[in-house]
Amino acid sequence: MDKTVEQRTADVTYNRAKLWQIILFAMNNTSTNIYLVAFSFVTYFSTGVLGLAVLFVSQLMGYIRIFDGFIDPAIGVLIDKTDTRFGKYRPILVLGNIITALSFVLLFNIHHFGSAMTMPLFILALIVHKIGYSMQQTVTKAGQTALTNDPKQRPMFNVVDGIMSAILFSGSQIVISSFLVPKHGGFTESFFTELMIGVIVISAILAVLSVVGIWQKDNKKFFGLGEEKTQKTSLKDYWKVIKGNRPLQVLSISAAFVKFIAQLFLDSVVIVMLFGVLFGNYALSGAISGMMIIPNILIIVAAASIARKKGLRRAYVVSLQIGIVAMLLLGVLLHFGDSGSLDLVNWNLYSLAFVVLYALRYFATAPSSLVLTMGADISDYETSVSGRYVSGMIGTIFSLTDSIASSFAPMVVGFVLAGIGFAKEYPTAETPLTPALKGAIIALLVLIPTVMLVISLVLMKFYQLDQVAMAQVQEKIHVMKAAKDEERVKAIAKNVPLSDMDYVDVTQYGVEE
């Protein structure tokens, strides 16, 4: 008779983390995301301060993200092969943060080197930035396998990360639109100098805290099958993992579409078009961002609650379903929007409906947070079927597909705007609203994201790591760790499918009951 999830959980000795460790390590994602926020304004720096053409910049930013995607697997191999007295993850995290900080120092000082050096230094700064960012960001995904493997505890990372991300993304928009832009008179040179310094300092502090969070768990005994039984992995084995791991293939592609949507929602040009052009008041973006902090946190908590009770897969699918409905309703509302429609002083029915639907829209991007933890599930699944521990490579496969998909976000924005006559410069808050601009806003904020959400939802039909499957994975890893020698570990990995865990007498493989 099949065991229940509760029975399987009771059979396994889990590696659990303390709450403060989860909280501190989650800060690594915030440490990298703050660069993501600042990076969304690089388009204004490149066109306004450096004088580069809009269409060229939008395409270059896309190509750089594609480059980022292709260097990610190399970074994954680097992490998997790293074994120092300071651990596997901490050295990569610190080095990545330092490289990223140096890239920003170069990027926002290019104009001091003369016009002849503008283009080569701009490309160089973008490349260096992507290398550093990828190194630190990959640790967020890969390090979770060491932090905890308890299916009830892993979603707690999503709660903490979701809260911090909500505060970061909403808070940064408030600071930028209500403080920095008015203080510096727009996206000026002084604006970017202050932005650069603030981002580097805050990111570094968060990186140090995340190092403290992973410090104790950055040890071989907490990941894979332990130091002695984890199978050695050569470069040719990585292709076997990519080719044979169906959950990795499906989720990485599905998550890439979600990442594309999140990138569109964060795009500074799209935000300016929505609040500055459609509603006629860019400062509203800061006010709305402040109002969205609590709803965003509640949605993240709701998704994590579903994950703890029903599994991460169920939470992912439900979030997509709600997101699709919310996006379609928001599209109808934007169709009837105009300058003055959104009034947060003298509230009206339109304003109330917009705030509600704009909040529910966060369900569309909630899977981005869940994927951080689901990647750890896939890493554990790979360990259970092959005995290999390749969390770094698996983490960077997600980064690869994310980068390729999100690279199309600035490209799509550039193409859509070029199609309606904005090939040389982006719309600003002073640009008058036209039917073409309204159509572009709806296309970028609703139509394109909805199509991506539907595709992502269809792909999840082929993702089988639900709550029951993950309980089987952890049970099998528990058995493999208990095996007497390396050959028996290989035999269990090869000969005991997850679906047969109830029926196979594992004592024949040298496992003591």
PDB file of N, CA, C and O in Angstrom, residues 133-177:
ATOM      1  N   TYR A 133      27.069  39.610 -11.572  1.00  0.00           N
ATOM      2  CA  TYR A 133      25.673  39.405 -11.176  1.00  0.00           C
ATOM      3  C   TYR A 133      25.308  37.925 -11.217  1.00  0.00           C
ATOM      4  O   TYR A 133      24.672  37.400 -10.301  1.00  0.00           O
ATOM      5  N   SER A 134      25.727  37.230 -12.273  1.00  0.00           N
ATOM      6  CA  SER A 134      25.407  35.816 -12.421  1.00  0.00           C
ATOM      7  C   SER A 134      26.066  34.969 -11.337  1.00  0.00           C
ATOM      8  O   SER A 134      25.470  34.026 -10.824  1.00  0.00           O
ATOM      9  N   MET A 135      27.288  35.307 -10.974  1.00  0.00           N
ATOM     10  CA  MET A 135      27.986  34.553  -9.933  1.00  0.00           C
ATOM     11  C   MET A 135      27.225  34.630  -8.612  1.00  0.00           C
ATOM     12  O   MET A 135      26.985  33.613  -7.955  1.00  0.00           O
ATOM     13  N   GLN A 136      26.844  35.841  -8.225  1.00  0.00           N
ATOM     14  CA  GLN A 136      26.164  35.996  -6.935  1.00  0.00           C
ATOM     15  C   GLN A 136      24.736  35.459  -6.991  1.00  0.00           C
ATOM     16  O   GLN A 136      24.268  34.814  -6.045  1.00  0.00           O
ATOM     17  N   GLN A 137      24.038  35.710  -8.093  1.00  0.00           N
ATOM     18  CA  GLN A 137      22.642  35.280  -8.202  1.00  0.00           C
ATOM     19  C   GLN A 137      22.513  33.762  -8.222  1.00  0.00           C
ATOM     20  O   GLN A 137      21.576  33.197  -7.643  1.00  0.00           O
ATOM     21  N   THR A 138      23.454  33.073  -8.858  1.00  0.00           N
ATOM     22  CA  THR A 138      23.394  31.620  -8.936  1.00  0.00           C
ATOM     23  C   THR A 138      23.492  30.986  -7.553  1.00  0.00           C
ATOM     24  O   THR A 138      22.889  29.942  -7.292  1.00  0.00           O
ATOM     25  N   VAL A 139      24.234  31.619  -6.655  1.00  0.00           N
ATOM     26  CA  VAL A 139      24.358  31.104  -5.296  1.00  0.00           C
ATOM     27  C   VAL A 139      22.995  31.075  -4.600  1.00  0.00           C
ATOM     28  O   VAL A 139      22.726  30.187  -3.785  1.00  0.00           O
ATOM     29  N   THR A 140      22.119  32.016  -4.923  1.00  0.00           N
ATOM     30  CA  THR A 140      20.780  32.036  -4.327  1.00  0.00           C
ATOM     31  C   THR A 140      20.042  30.740  -4.625  1.00  0.00           C
ATOM     32  O   THR A 140      19.402  30.151  -3.743  1.00  0.00           O
ATOM     33  N   LYS A 141      20.117  30.289  -5.869  1.00  0.00           N
ATOM     34  CA  LYS A 141      19.419  29.059  -6.258  1.00  0.00           C
ATOM     35  C   LYS A 141      20.151  27.822  -5.742  1.00  0.00           C
ATOM     36  O   LYS A 141      19.546  26.931  -5.145  1.00  0.00           O
ATOM     37  N   ALA A 142      21.452  27.764  -5.977  1.00  0.00           N
ATOM     38  CA  ALA A 142      22.219  26.561  -5.650  1.00  0.00           C
ATOM     39  C   ALA A 142      22.354  26.345  -4.152  1.00  0.00           C
ATOM     40  O   ALA A 142      22.302  25.213  -3.660  1.00  0.00           O
ATOM     41  N   GLY A 143      22.522  27.421  -3.390  1.00  0.00           N
ATOM     42  CA  GLY A 143      22.772  27.303  -1.967  1.00  0.00           C
ATOM     43  C   GLY A 143      21.593  26.783  -1.159  1.00  0.00           C
ATOM     44  O   GLY A 143      21.773  26.315  -0.031  1.00  0.00           O
ATOM     45  N   GLN A 144      20.393  26.833  -1.728  1.00  0.00           N
ATOM     46  CA  GLN A 144      19.219  26.387  -0.974  1.00  0.00           C
ATOM     47  C   GLN A 144      19.225  24.885  -0.730  1.00  0.00           C
ATOM     48  O   GLN A 144      18.612  24.405   0.226  1.00  0.00           O
ATOM     49  N   THR A 145      19.905  24.139  -1.576  1.00  0.00           N
ATOM     50  CA  THR A 145      19.985  22.698  -1.352  1.00  0.00           C
ATOM     51  C   THR A 145      20.754  22.394  -0.076  1.00  0.00           C
ATOM     52  O   THR A 145      20.502  21.383   0.586  1.00  0.00           O
ATOM     53  N   ALA A 146      21.704  23.256   0.269  1.00  0.00           N
ATOM     54  CA  ALA A 146      22.475  23.079   1.498  1.00  0.00           C
ATOM     55  C   ALA A 146      21.739  23.639   2.704  1.00  0.00           C
ATOM     56  O   ALA A 146      21.874  23.133   3.819  1.00  0.00           O
ATOM     57  N   LEU A 147      20.955  24.677   2.486  1.00  0.00           N
ATOM     58  CA  LEU A 147      20.271  25.359   3.591  1.00  0.00           C
ATOM     59  C   LEU A 147      19.258  24.455   4.278  1.00  0.00           C
ATOM     60  O   LEU A 147      19.252  24.311   5.502  1.00  0.00           O
ATOM     61  N   THR A 148      18.377  23.821   3.503  1.00  0.00           N
ATOM     62  CA  THR A 148      17.364  22.920   4.053  1.00  0.00           C
ATOM     63  C   THR A 148      16.798  22.049   2.931  1.00  0.00           C
ATOM     64  O   THR A 148      16.722  22.494   1.786  1.00  0.00           O
ATOM     65  N   ASN A 149      16.400  20.815   3.278  1.00  0.00           N
ATOM     66  CA  ASN A 149      15.705  19.963   2.302  1.00  0.00           C
ATOM     67  C   ASN A 149      14.325  19.560   2.818  1.00  0.00           C
ATOM     68  O   ASN A 149      13.692  18.669   2.270  1.00  0.00           O
ATOM     69  N   ASP A 150      13.877  20.212   3.863  1.00  0.00           N
ATOM     70  CA  ASP A 150      12.553  19.948   4.426  1.00  0.00           C
ATOM     71  C   ASP A 150      11.490  20.610   3.549  1.00  0.00           C
ATOM     72  O   ASP A 150      11.479  21.839   3.406  1.00  0.00           O
ATOM     73  N   PRO A 151      10.580  19.816   2.940  1.00  0.00           N
ATOM     74  CA  PRO A 151       9.572  20.402   2.043  1.00  0.00           C
ATOM     75  C   PRO A 151       8.628  21.366   2.736  1.00  0.00           C
ATOM     76  O   PRO A 151       8.011  22.210   2.080  1.00  0.00           O
ATOM     77  N   LYS A 152       8.487  21.261   4.047  1.00  0.00           N
ATOM     78  CA  LYS A 152       7.647  22.191   4.791  1.00  0.00           C
ATOM     79  C   LYS A 152       8.386  23.489   5.088  1.00  0.00           C
ATOM     80  O   LYS A 152       7.773  24.532   5.302  1.00  0.00           O
ATOM     81  N   GLN A 153       9.724  23.421   5.097  1.00  0.00           N
ATOM     82  CA  GLN A 153      10.528  24.586   5.451  1.00  0.00           C
ATOM     83  C   GLN A 153      11.000  25.370   4.234  1.00  0.00           C
ATOM     84  O   GLN A 153      11.154  26.599   4.306  1.00  0.00           O
ATOM     85  N   ARG A 154      11.222  24.689   3.120  1.00  0.00           N
ATOM     86  CA  ARG A 154      11.733  25.385   1.939  1.00  0.00           C
ATOM     87  C   ARG A 154      10.862  26.562   1.497  1.00  0.00           C
ATOM     88  O   ARG A 154      11.397  27.617   1.133  1.00  0.00           O
ATOM     89  N   PRO A 155       9.528  26.446   1.521  1.00  0.00           N
ATOM     90  CA  PRO A 155       8.715  27.605   1.119  1.00  0.00           C
ATOM     91  C   PRO A 155       8.881  28.820   2.029  1.00  0.00           C
ATOM     92  O   PRO A 155       8.503  29.927   1.640  1.00  0.00           O
ATOM     93  N   MET A 156       9.440  28.644   3.231  1.00  0.00           N
ATOM     94  CA  MET A 156       9.683  29.792   4.102  1.00  0.00           C
ATOM     95  C   MET A 156      10.666  30.760   3.452  1.00  0.00           C
ATOM     96  O   MET A 156      10.594  31.977   3.678  1.00  0.00           O
ATOM     97  N   PHE A 157      11.580  30.219   2.652  1.00  0.00           N
ATOM     98  CA  PHE A 157      12.506  31.085   1.910  1.00  0.00           C
ATOM     99  C   PHE A 157      11.714  32.003   0.991  1.00  0.00           C
ATOM    100  O   PHE A 157      12.029  33.192   0.865  1.00  0.00           O
ATOM    101  N   ASN A 158      10.674  31.451   0.334  1.00  0.00           N
ATOM    102  CA  ASN A 158       9.857  32.254  -0.574  1.00  0.00           C
ATOM    103  C   ASN A 158       9.123  33.364   0.153  1.00  0.00           C
ATOM    104  O   ASN A 158       8.955  34.470  -0.380  1.00  0.00           O
ATOM    105  N   VAL A 159       8.673  33.080   1.374  1.00  0.00           N
ATOM    106  CA  VAL A 159       7.982  34.103   2.166  1.00  0.00           C
ATOM    107  C   VAL A 159       8.937  35.260   2.464  1.00  0.00           C
ATOM    108  O   VAL A 159       8.616  36.434   2.238  1.00  0.00           O
ATOM    109  N   VAL A 160      10.115  34.920   2.992  1.00  0.00           N
ATOM    110  CA  VAL A 160      11.097  35.952   3.338  1.00  0.00           C
ATOM    111  C   VAL A 160      11.549  36.715   2.098  1.00  0.00           C
ATOM    112  O   VAL A 160      11.588  37.948   2.089  1.00  0.00           O
ATOM    113  N   ASP A 161      11.864  35.972   1.044  1.00  0.00           N
ATOM    114  CA  ASP A 161      12.313  36.614  -0.193  1.00  0.00           C
ATOM    115  C   ASP A 161      11.216  37.487  -0.790  1.00  0.00           C
ATOM    116  O   ASP A 161      11.487  38.583  -1.280  1.00  0.00           O
ATOM    117  N   GLY A 162       9.973  37.001  -0.727  1.00  0.00           N
ATOM    118  CA  GLY A 162       8.862  37.770  -1.264  1.00  0.00           C
ATOM    119  C   GLY A 162       8.649  39.079  -0.523  1.00  0.00           C
ATOM    120  O   GLY A 162       8.396  40.132  -1.134  1.00  0.00           O
ATOM    121  N   ILE A 163       8.737  39.026   0.801  1.00  0.00           N
ATOM    122  CA  ILE A 163       8.585  40.246   1.603  1.00  0.00           C
ATOM    123  C   ILE A 163       9.683  41.249   1.278  1.00  0.00           C
ATOM    124  O   ILE A 163       9.432  42.440   1.066  1.00  0.00           O
ATOM    125  N   MET A 164      10.909  40.751   1.220  1.00  0.00           N
ATOM    126  CA  MET A 164      12.029  41.647   0.950  1.00  0.00           C
ATOM    127  C   MET A 164      11.985  42.197  -0.475  1.00  0.00           C
ATOM    128  O   MET A 164      12.307  43.363  -0.712  1.00  0.00           O
ATOM    129  N   SER A 165      11.555  41.373  -1.417  1.00  0.00           N
ATOM    130  CA  SER A 165      11.451  41.833  -2.804  1.00  0.00           C
ATOM    131  C   SER A 165      10.358  42.884  -2.944  1.00  0.00           C
ATOM    132  O   SER A 165      10.515  43.867  -3.676  1.00  0.00           O
ATOM    133  N   ALA A 166       9.238  42.679  -2.234  1.00  0.00           N
ATOM    134  CA  ALA A 166       8.144  43.654  -2.278  1.00  0.00           C
ATOM    135  C   ALA A 166       8.598  44.998  -1.734  1.00  0.00           C
ATOM    136  O   ALA A 166       8.310  46.063  -2.314  1.00  0.00           O
ATOM    137  N   ILE A 167       9.324  44.951  -0.618  1.00  0.00           N
ATOM    138  CA  ILE A 167       9.833  46.194  -0.032  1.00  0.00           C
ATOM    139  C   ILE A 167      10.843  46.852  -0.969  1.00  0.00           C
ATOM    140  O   ILE A 167      10.828  48.073  -1.174  1.00  0.00           O
ATOM    141  N   LEU A 168      11.708  46.039  -1.565  1.00  0.00           N
ATOM    142  CA  LEU A 168      12.729  46.571  -2.465  1.00  0.00           C
ATOM    143  C   LEU A 168      12.120  47.227  -3.693  1.00  0.00           C
ATOM    144  O   LEU A 168      12.392  48.401  -3.992  1.00  0.00           O
ATOM    145  N   PHE A 169      11.298  46.462  -4.433  1.00  0.00           N
ATOM    146  CA  PHE A 169      10.789  46.975  -5.705  1.00  0.00           C
ATOM    147  C   PHE A 169       9.820  48.150  -5.513  1.00  0.00           C
ATOM    148  O   PHE A 169       9.864  49.127  -6.251  1.00  0.00           O
ATOM    149  N   SER A 170       8.945  48.047  -4.499  1.00  0.00           N
ATOM    150  CA  SER A 170       8.019  49.148  -4.247  1.00  0.00           C
ATOM    151  C   SER A 170       8.739  50.330  -3.614  1.00  0.00           C
ATOM    152  O   SER A 170       8.541  51.488  -4.000  1.00  0.00           O
ATOM    153  N   GLY A 171       9.589  50.041  -2.639  1.00  0.00           N
ATOM    154  CA  GLY A 171      10.308  51.113  -1.956  1.00  0.00           C
ATOM    155  C   GLY A 171      11.242  51.867  -2.883  1.00  0.00           C
ATOM    156  O   GLY A 171      11.351  53.104  -2.807  1.00  0.00           O
ATOM    157  N   SER A 172      11.921  51.147  -3.766  1.00  0.00           N
ATOM    158  CA  SER A 172      12.845  51.808  -4.690  1.00  0.00           C
ATOM    159  C   SER A 172      12.107  52.735  -5.646  1.00  0.00           C
ATOM    160  O   SER A 172      12.599  53.820  -5.966  1.00  0.00           O
ATOM    161  N   GLN A 173      10.915  52.313  -6.082  1.00  0.00           N
ATOM    162  CA  GLN A 173      10.142  53.168  -6.985  1.00  0.00           C
ATOM    163  C   GLN A 173       9.691  54.442  -6.278  1.00  0.00           C
ATOM    164  O   GLN A 173       9.654  55.524  -6.870  1.00  0.00           O
ATOM    165  N   ILE A 174       9.356  54.313  -4.988  1.00  0.00           N
ATOM    166  CA  ILE A 174       8.976  55.487  -4.202  1.00  0.00           C
ATOM    167  C   ILE A 174      10.156  56.448  -4.088  1.00  0.00           C
ATOM    168  O   ILE A 174      10.031  57.656  -4.321  1.00  0.00           O
ATOM    169  N   VAL A 175      11.313  55.903  -3.723  1.00  0.00           N
ATOM    170  CA  VAL A 175      12.507  56.739  -3.544  1.00  0.00           C
ATOM    171  C   VAL A 175      12.898  57.412  -4.855  1.00  0.00           C
ATOM    172  O   VAL A 175      13.205  58.617  -4.886  1.00  0.00           O
ATOM    173  N   ILE A 176      12.859  56.654  -5.945  1.00  0.00           N
ATOM    174  CA  ILE A 176      13.293  57.199  -7.232  1.00  0.00           C
ATOM    175  C   ILE A 176      12.326  58.250  -7.764  1.00  0.00           C
ATOM    176  O   ILE A 176      12.729  59.349  -8.146  1.00  0.00           O
ATOM    177  N   SER A 177      11.020  57.926  -7.771  1.00  0.00           N
ATOM    178  CA  SER A 177      10.042  58.844  -8.382  1.00  0.00           C
ATOM    179  C   SER A 177       9.709  60.035  -7.498  1.00  0.00           C
ATOM    180  O   SER A 177       9.433  61.129  -8.001  1.00  0.00           O
TER     181      SER A 177
END
